[in-house]
GROMACS .gro file of C-alpha atoms in nm:
model
  333
    1MET     CA    1  -1.463 -11.828 -10.930
    2PRO     CA    2  -1.553 -12.130 -10.714
    3THR     CA    3  -1.546 -12.091 -10.336
    4PRO     CA    4  -1.236 -12.261 -10.189
    5LYS     CA    5  -1.297 -12.566  -9.975
    6LEU     CA    6  -1.266 -12.532  -9.599
    7LEU     CA    7  -0.963 -12.760  -9.560
    8ASP     CA    8  -0.782 -12.576  -9.840
    9VAL     CA    9  -0.840 -12.248  -9.657
   10VAL     CA   10  -0.715 -12.399  -9.331
   11ARG     CA   11  -0.407 -12.532  -9.509
   12ASP     CA   12  -0.330 -12.190  -9.654
   13ARG     CA   13  -0.367 -12.023  -9.314
   14LEU     CA   14  -0.141 -12.279  -9.150
   15ARG     CA   15   0.128 -12.216  -9.409
   16MET     CA   16   0.082 -11.841  -9.379
   17HIS     CA   17   0.159 -11.873  -9.008
   18HIS     CA   18   0.458 -12.099  -9.085
   19TYR     CA   19   0.333 -12.410  -8.909
   20SER     CA   20   0.531 -12.727  -8.975
   21VAL     CA   21   0.415 -12.991  -9.223
   22ARG     CA   22   0.349 -13.239  -8.943
   23THR     CA   23   0.137 -12.987  -8.753
   24GLU     CA   24  -0.052 -12.908  -9.071
   25THR     CA   25  -0.129 -13.275  -9.129
   26ALA     CA   26  -0.240 -13.327  -8.768
   27TYR     CA   27  -0.463 -13.018  -8.756
   28LEU     CA   28  -0.637 -13.106  -9.082
   29GLN     CA   29  -0.699 -13.457  -8.953
   30TRP     CA   30  -0.860 -13.327  -8.632
   31ILE     CA   31  -1.082 -13.086  -8.821
   32ARG     CA   32  -1.203 -13.371  -9.044
   33ARG     CA   33  -1.278 -13.583  -8.737
   34PHE     CA   34  -1.461 -13.292  -8.574
   35ILE     CA   35  -1.683 -13.255  -8.881
   36ARG     CA   36  -1.752 -13.629  -8.899
   37PHE     CA   37  -1.835 -13.637  -8.528
   38HIS     CA   38  -2.105 -13.375  -8.588
   39LYS     CA   39  -2.254 -13.565  -8.884
   40GLY     CA   40  -2.112 -13.338  -9.151
   41HIS     CA   41  -2.239 -13.010  -9.007
   42HIS     CA   42  -2.031 -12.713  -9.113
   43PRO     CA   43  -1.804 -12.591  -8.831
   44ARG     CA   44  -1.908 -12.231  -8.894
   45GLY     CA   45  -2.240 -12.297  -8.720
   46LEU     CA   46  -2.083 -12.485  -8.428
   47ARG     CA   47  -1.940 -12.323  -8.117
   48GLY     CA   48  -1.820 -12.399  -7.765
   49PRO     CA   49  -2.071 -12.675  -7.672
   50ALA     CA   50  -1.990 -12.862  -7.994
   51ILE     CA   51  -1.616 -12.842  -7.924
   52GLU     CA   52  -1.678 -12.947  -7.565
   53ALA     CA   53  -1.880 -13.252  -7.675
   54PHE     CA   54  -1.609 -13.361  -7.920
   55LEU     CA   55  -1.324 -13.327  -7.670
   56THR     CA   56  -1.524 -13.507  -7.402
   57TYR     CA   57  -1.590 -13.790  -7.649
   58LEU     CA   58  -1.216 -13.821  -7.715
   59ALA     CA   59  -1.144 -13.853  -7.343
   60THR     CA   60  -1.431 -14.083  -7.241
   61GLU     CA   61  -1.502 -14.296  -7.547
   62ARG     CA   62  -1.173 -14.297  -7.734
   63GLN     CA   63  -0.965 -14.271  -7.413
   64VAL     CA   64  -0.696 -14.064  -7.578
   65SER     CA   65  -0.402 -13.921  -7.386
   66ALA     CA   66  -0.398 -13.567  -7.251
   67ALA     CA   67  -0.147 -13.464  -7.518
   68THR     CA   68  -0.371 -13.596  -7.794
   69GLN     CA   69  -0.674 -13.417  -7.655
   70ASN     CA   70  -0.478 -13.093  -7.627
   71GLN     CA   71  -0.366 -13.126  -7.987
   72ALA     CA   72  -0.726 -13.166  -8.102
   73LEU     CA   73  -0.823 -12.858  -7.900
   74ALA     CA   74  -0.538 -12.657  -8.052
   75ALA     CA   75  -0.651 -12.754  -8.402
   76LEU     CA   76  -1.008 -12.641  -8.337
   77LEU     CA   77  -0.898 -12.317  -8.171
   78PHE     CA   78  -0.682 -12.244  -8.476
   79LEU     CA   79  -0.982 -12.307  -8.704
   80TYR     CA   80  -1.209 -12.065  -8.521
   81ARG     CA   81  -0.946 -11.802  -8.450
   82TYR     CA   82  -0.764 -11.778  -8.783
   83VAL     CA   83  -1.024 -11.901  -9.031
   84TYR     CA   84  -1.353 -11.779  -8.884
   85ASP     CA   85  -1.208 -11.494  -8.672
   86VAL     CA   86  -1.413 -11.614  -8.376
   87LYS     CA   87  -1.272 -11.616  -8.024
   88VAL     CA   88  -1.358 -11.936  -7.840
   89GLY     CA   89  -1.289 -11.900  -7.469
   90TRP     CA   90  -1.132 -12.171  -7.259
   91ILE     CA   91  -1.373 -12.460  -7.231
   92ASP     CA   92  -1.423 -12.551  -6.866
   93GLY     CA   93  -1.691 -12.816  -6.909
   94ILE     CA   94  -1.491 -13.076  -7.098
   95VAL     CA   95  -1.377 -13.400  -6.941
   96ARG     CA   96  -0.998 -13.377  -6.938
   97ALA     CA   97  -0.797 -13.676  -7.044
   98ARG     CA   98  -0.581 -13.817  -6.769
   99THR     CA   99  -0.231 -13.674  -6.765
  100SER     CA  100   0.042 -13.932  -6.725
  101GLU     CA  101   0.413 -13.881  -6.665
  102HIS     CA  102   0.629 -14.151  -6.816
  103ILE     CA  103   0.998 -14.183  -6.741
  104PRO     CA  104   1.176 -14.219  -7.076
  105VAL     CA  105   1.363 -14.536  -7.161
  106VAL     CA  106   1.738 -14.473  -7.148
  107LEU     CA  107   1.998 -14.721  -7.267
  108SER     CA  108   2.344 -14.748  -7.122
  109VAL     CA  109   2.647 -14.638  -7.323
  110ASP     CA  110   2.730 -15.001  -7.398
  111GLU     CA  111   2.374 -15.073  -7.510
  112VAL     CA  112   2.375 -14.777  -7.746
  113ALA     CA  113   2.707 -14.892  -7.890
  114ARG     CA  114   2.565 -15.241  -7.938
  115VAL     CA  115   2.261 -15.112  -8.127
  116LEU     CA  116   2.460 -14.874  -8.347
  117GLY     CA  117   2.711 -15.151  -8.419
  118LEU     CA  118   2.432 -15.349  -8.585
  119MET     CA  119   2.350 -15.067  -8.827
  120ASN     CA  120   2.529 -14.944  -9.136
  121GLY     CA  121   2.514 -14.691  -9.416
  122THR     CA  122   2.298 -14.383  -9.403
  123GLU     CA  123   2.080 -14.519  -9.122
  124TRP     CA  124   2.387 -14.570  -8.902
  125LEU     CA  125   2.506 -14.215  -8.964
  126ILE     CA  126   2.163 -14.065  -8.892
  127CYS     CA  127   2.117 -14.259  -8.567
  128SER     CA  128   2.473 -14.180  -8.461
  129LEU     CA  129   2.394 -13.811  -8.511
  130LEU     CA  130   2.077 -13.847  -8.303
  131TYR     CA  131   2.280 -13.990  -8.015
  132GLY     CA  132   2.578 -13.759  -8.064
  133SER     CA  133   2.384 -13.433  -8.096
  134GLY     CA  134   2.046 -13.487  -7.927
  135MET     CA  135   1.845 -13.395  -8.236
  136ARG     CA  136   1.499 -13.527  -8.305
  137LEU     CA  137   1.469 -13.754  -8.610
  138THR     CA  138   1.281 -13.498  -8.820
  139GLU     CA  139   1.532 -13.227  -8.728
  140CYS     CA  140   1.817 -13.448  -8.844
  141LEU     CA  141   1.649 -13.542  -9.173
  142GLN     CA  142   1.572 -13.178  -9.253
  143LEU     CA  143   1.935 -13.068  -9.218
  144ARG     CA  144   2.075 -12.874  -9.512
  145VAL     CA  145   2.440 -12.849  -9.612
  146LYS     CA  146   2.455 -12.493  -9.478
  147ASP     CA  147   2.354 -12.615  -9.131
  148ILE     CA  148   2.674 -12.816  -9.076
  149GLY     CA  149   2.967 -12.620  -8.929
  150PHE     CA  150   3.278 -12.836  -8.941
  151GLU     CA  151   3.514 -12.563  -8.822
  152TYR     CA  152   3.319 -12.489  -8.505
  153LYS     CA  153   3.194 -12.849  -8.474
  154GLU     CA  154   2.834 -12.740  -8.450
  155ILE     CA  155   2.500 -12.814  -8.611
  156VAL     CA  156   2.233 -12.548  -8.653
  157VAL     CA  157   1.886 -12.693  -8.608
  158ARG     CA  158   1.634 -12.485  -8.805
  159ASN     CA  159   1.265 -12.461  -8.719
  160GLY     CA  160   1.275 -12.717  -8.441
  161LYS     CA  161   0.983 -12.786  -8.213
  162GLY     CA  162   0.805 -12.459  -8.144
  163GLN     CA  163   0.954 -12.304  -8.460
  164LYS     CA  164   1.280 -12.235  -8.276
  165ASP     CA  165   1.637 -12.247  -8.404
  166ARG     CA  166   1.919 -12.373  -8.185
  167VAL     CA  167   2.280 -12.486  -8.204
  168THR     CA  168   2.398 -12.828  -8.092
  169ILE     CA  169   2.726 -13.015  -8.104
  170LEU     CA  170   2.881 -13.205  -8.393
  171PRO     CA  171   3.074 -13.508  -8.258
  172ASP     CA  172   3.437 -13.532  -8.372
  173ARG     CA  173   3.398 -13.901  -8.459
  174LEU     CA  174   3.123 -13.824  -8.709
  175ILE     CA  175   3.309 -13.555  -8.904
  176PRO     CA  176   3.485 -13.794  -9.150
  177PRO     CA  177   3.174 -14.002  -9.234
  178LEU     CA  178   2.965 -13.684  -9.259
  179LYS     CA  179   3.212 -13.535  -9.506
  180ASP     CA  180   3.194 -13.857  -9.709
  181GLN     CA  181   2.814 -13.828  -9.704
  182LEU     CA  182   2.833 -13.474  -9.842
  183GLU     CA  183   3.058 -13.593 -10.123
  184ARG     CA  184   2.786 -13.840 -10.222
  185VAL     CA  185   2.529 -13.561 -10.201
  186ARG     CA  186   2.746 -13.345 -10.430
  187ALA     CA  187   2.761 -13.623 -10.688
  188LEU     CA  188   2.385 -13.674 -10.667
  189GLN     CA  189   2.325 -13.301 -10.711
  190GLU     CA  190   2.539 -13.293 -11.025
  191THR     CA  191   2.350 -13.589 -11.168
  192ASP     CA  192   2.016 -13.421 -11.099
  193GLN     CA  193   2.125 -13.096 -11.260
  194GLU     CA  194   2.255 -13.275 -11.569
  195ALA     CA  195   1.916 -13.443 -11.601
  196GLY     CA  196   1.738 -13.107 -11.575
  197ARG     CA  197   1.566 -13.182 -11.246
  198GLY     CA  198   1.438 -12.917 -11.008
  199GLY     CA  199   1.679 -12.965 -10.719
  200VAL     CA  200   1.543 -13.017 -10.367
  201THR     CA  201   1.225 -12.909 -10.194
  202VAL     CA  202   1.238 -12.567 -10.027
  203PRO     CA  203   0.975 -12.349  -9.857
  204HIS     CA  204   0.742 -12.182 -10.106
  205ALA     CA  205   0.830 -11.829  -9.993
  206LEU     CA  206   1.201 -11.900 -10.033
  207ARG     CA  207   1.149 -12.034 -10.385
  208CYS     CA  208   0.959 -11.718 -10.477
  209LYS     CA  209   1.232 -11.491 -10.340
  210TYR     CA  210   1.530 -11.699 -10.455
  211PRO     CA  211   1.426 -11.917 -10.754
  212GLU     CA  212   1.773 -12.073 -10.771
  213ALA     CA  213   1.772 -12.190 -10.406
  214PRO     CA  214   1.659 -12.548 -10.485
  215LEU     CA  215   1.964 -12.587 -10.710
  216SER     CA  216   2.221 -12.425 -10.479
  217TRP     CA  217   2.468 -12.637 -10.285
  218ALA     CA  218   2.386 -12.472  -9.951
  219TRP     CA  219   2.020 -12.583  -9.964
  220GLN     CA  220   2.084 -12.947 -10.051
  221TYR     CA  221   1.965 -13.200  -9.795
  222VAL     CA  222   2.240 -13.375  -9.600
  223PHE     CA  223   2.034 -13.694  -9.628
  224PRO     CA  224   1.847 -13.678  -9.961
  225ALA     CA  225   1.590 -13.937 -10.061
  226ARG     CA  226   1.665 -14.187 -10.334
  227GLY     CA  227   1.348 -14.117 -10.528
  228LEU     CA  228   1.198 -13.800 -10.673
  229VAL     CA  229   0.860 -13.636 -10.627
  230ARG     CA  230   0.679 -13.384 -10.843
  231ASP     CA  231   0.663 -13.035 -10.696
  232ARG     CA  232   0.302 -12.915 -10.681
  233GLY     CA  233   0.399 -12.556 -10.748
  234THR     CA  234   0.639 -12.590 -11.040
  235GLY     CA  235   0.563 -12.937 -11.175
  236LEU     CA  236   0.935 -13.020 -11.170
  237TRP     CA  237   1.077 -13.343 -11.030
  238VAL     CA  238   1.248 -13.259 -10.702
  239ARG     CA  239   1.421 -13.452 -10.426
  240LYS     CA  240   1.306 -13.464 -10.064
  241HIS     CA  241   1.494 -13.594  -9.761
  242VAL     CA  242   1.509 -13.955  -9.644
  243ASP     CA  243   1.177 -14.099  -9.530
  244PRO     CA  244   1.178 -14.120  -9.147
  245ARG     CA  245   1.016 -14.465  -9.166
  246GLN     CA  246   1.328 -14.596  -9.337
  247VAL     CA  247   1.541 -14.497  -9.038
  248GLN     CA  248   1.284 -14.614  -8.783
  249ARG     CA  249   1.268 -14.960  -8.941
  250ALA     CA  250   1.647 -14.988  -8.939
  251MET     CA  251   1.656 -14.885  -8.572
  252GLN     CA  252   1.390 -15.138  -8.475
  253ALA     CA  253   1.574 -15.415  -8.659
  254ALA     CA  254   1.897 -15.331  -8.476
  255VAL     CA  255   1.720 -15.326  -8.139
  256ARG     CA  256   1.572 -15.671  -8.205
  257GLN     CA  257   1.909 -15.813  -8.312
  258SER     CA  258   2.083 -15.666  -8.008
  259GLY     CA  259   1.860 -15.867  -7.773
  260LEU     CA  260   1.768 -15.569  -7.555
  261SER     CA  261   1.492 -15.639  -7.306
  262ARG     CA  262   1.358 -15.280  -7.324
  263PRO     CA  263   1.190 -15.110  -7.618
  264ALA     CA  264   1.394 -14.842  -7.788
  265SER     CA  265   1.331 -14.611  -8.081
  266CYS     CA  266   1.510 -14.332  -8.264
  267HIS     CA  267   1.381 -14.086  -8.004
  268THR     CA  268   1.539 -14.301  -7.731
  269LEU     CA  269   1.877 -14.189  -7.864
  270ARG     CA  270   1.785 -13.828  -7.779
  271HIS     CA  271   1.700 -13.938  -7.424
  272CYS     CA  272   2.034 -14.119  -7.405
  273PHE     CA  273   2.219 -13.809  -7.525
  274ALA     CA  274   2.073 -13.596  -7.246
  275THR     CA  275   2.111 -13.854  -6.970
  276HIS     CA  276   2.468 -13.949  -7.057
  277LEU     CA  277   2.570 -13.581  -7.069
  278LEU     CA  278   2.429 -13.528  -6.720
  279GLU     CA  279   2.600 -13.846  -6.601
  280SER     CA  280   2.934 -13.713  -6.723
  281GLY     CA  281   2.888 -13.390  -6.526
  282SER     CA  282   2.746 -13.150  -6.786
  283ASP     CA  283   2.545 -12.859  -6.653
  284ILE     CA  284   2.170 -12.907  -6.684
  285ARG     CA  285   2.125 -12.559  -6.833
  286THR     CA  286   2.368 -12.649  -7.110
  287VAL     CA  287   2.181 -12.972  -7.180
  288GLN     CA  288   1.857 -12.771  -7.184
  289GLU     CA  289   1.995 -12.543  -7.456
  290LEU     CA  290   2.129 -12.831  -7.663
  291LEU     CA  291   1.791 -13.005  -7.652
  292GLY     CA  292   1.596 -12.686  -7.722
  293HIS     CA  293   1.372 -12.709  -7.414
  294SER     CA  294   1.192 -12.388  -7.319
  295ASP     CA  295   1.170 -12.487  -6.952
  296VAL     CA  296   1.442 -12.655  -6.749
  297LYS     CA  297   1.169 -12.862  -6.581
  298THR     CA  298   1.141 -13.059  -6.906
  299THR     CA  299   1.512 -13.139  -6.892
  300MET     CA  300   1.490 -13.237  -6.525
  301ILE     CA  301   1.320 -13.564  -6.616
  302TYR     CA  302   1.657 -13.700  -6.730
  303THR     CA  303   1.799 -13.672  -6.380
  304HIS     CA  304   1.607 -13.987  -6.282
  305VAL     CA  305   1.896 -14.203  -6.397
  306LEU     CA  306   2.140 -14.007  -6.183
  307ASN     CA  307   1.936 -14.096  -5.876
  308ARG     CA  308   2.036 -14.460  -5.922
  309GLY     CA  309   1.688 -14.579  -5.837
  310GLY     CA  310   1.488 -14.477  -5.533
  311ARG     CA  311   1.639 -14.123  -5.541
  312GLY     CA  312   1.983 -14.243  -5.438
  313VAL     CA  313   1.865 -14.424  -5.125
  314LEU     CA  314   2.056 -14.739  -5.036
  315SER     CA  315   1.830 -15.037  -4.978
  316PRO     CA  316   1.842 -15.179  -4.623
  317LEU     CA  317   1.901 -15.519  -4.777
  318ASP     CA  318   2.231 -15.391  -4.916
  319ARG     CA  319   2.332 -15.257  -4.571
  320SER     CA  320   2.282 -15.589  -4.397
  321GLY     CA  321   2.551 -15.850  -4.352
  322PRO     CA  322   2.589 -16.167  -4.558
  323LEU     CA  323   2.255 -16.332  -4.627
  324PRO     CA  324   2.207 -16.693  -4.519
  325THR     CA  325   2.228 -16.936  -4.805
  326GLN     CA  326   1.886 -17.042  -4.929
  327ASN     CA  327   1.814 -17.412  -4.897
  328PRO     CA  328   1.687 -17.518  -5.243
  329THR     CA  329   1.523 -17.830  -5.098
  330ARG     CA  330   1.309 -17.635  -4.852
  331ALA     CA  331   0.950 -17.610  -4.962
  332ASN     CA  332   0.815 -17.266  -5.037
  333ASN     CA  333   0.528 -17.160  -4.815
   0.00000   0.00000   0.00000
């Protein structure tokens, strides 16, 4: 029996520990780059100094952000800990990438309404849910029928960032269009079953335990993709969720048409959700739970809008009396 390739082993270990697909893709990419950086040398023979050299290169030559450097470090630590069973201590000698704190772009309520008013169809419903519930784009696209609670007006977010579940709000105004969307999903499911297709993609362990799960109504995606893909495990044609790039392109087009002077993306709608809730008087701990933040300090960044610029300080120019009218004919010195 041939020896499995390194990246296949890493992939299996990542799935065994229930890492997300995006994390799996990122970790495999960093391990490939680590191997290329060391001229194809096998990672088994490399240790702390090799990791230190790679991370320092990322910070000094590639000038990556601190978050990117930390992600690369996490990928390599996973490789040595879970694949090679080698403990690599914290590396003190690396050059750390500069940490920067950016205040998120937040649109006003009117600006959000203007952008959403330029969208339609599935993309409009998805972006409206992002703004109305505070979900991340991937969390919204991975919603299943069973995650929508119309009676309690809630949405259960499964396996969010950090592999955590949470409950967020379902806006009243989106209940009718969301029910219409599920009717379309029901019709699509019936068509797929009549054609003998394999239903939707589900986690491998779930398929093994409940073979009928991909065909059940509860596990259907709320926003299924139009096309089909072949399942690697069963060979059947199955349906995934909407491609996030489809929604991102629609959002960018709406932002351009709206004439906004600030850049905005799908994730901006999550920032708007948090900020507008705080503006309306919602408790910050409640907003923290709705967003799924582990630390309230992460949620505190949205209070910058409440400060009204300059931490609520009134400019002395605004305290002064009427300003003298500027003479337009006077030359500027």
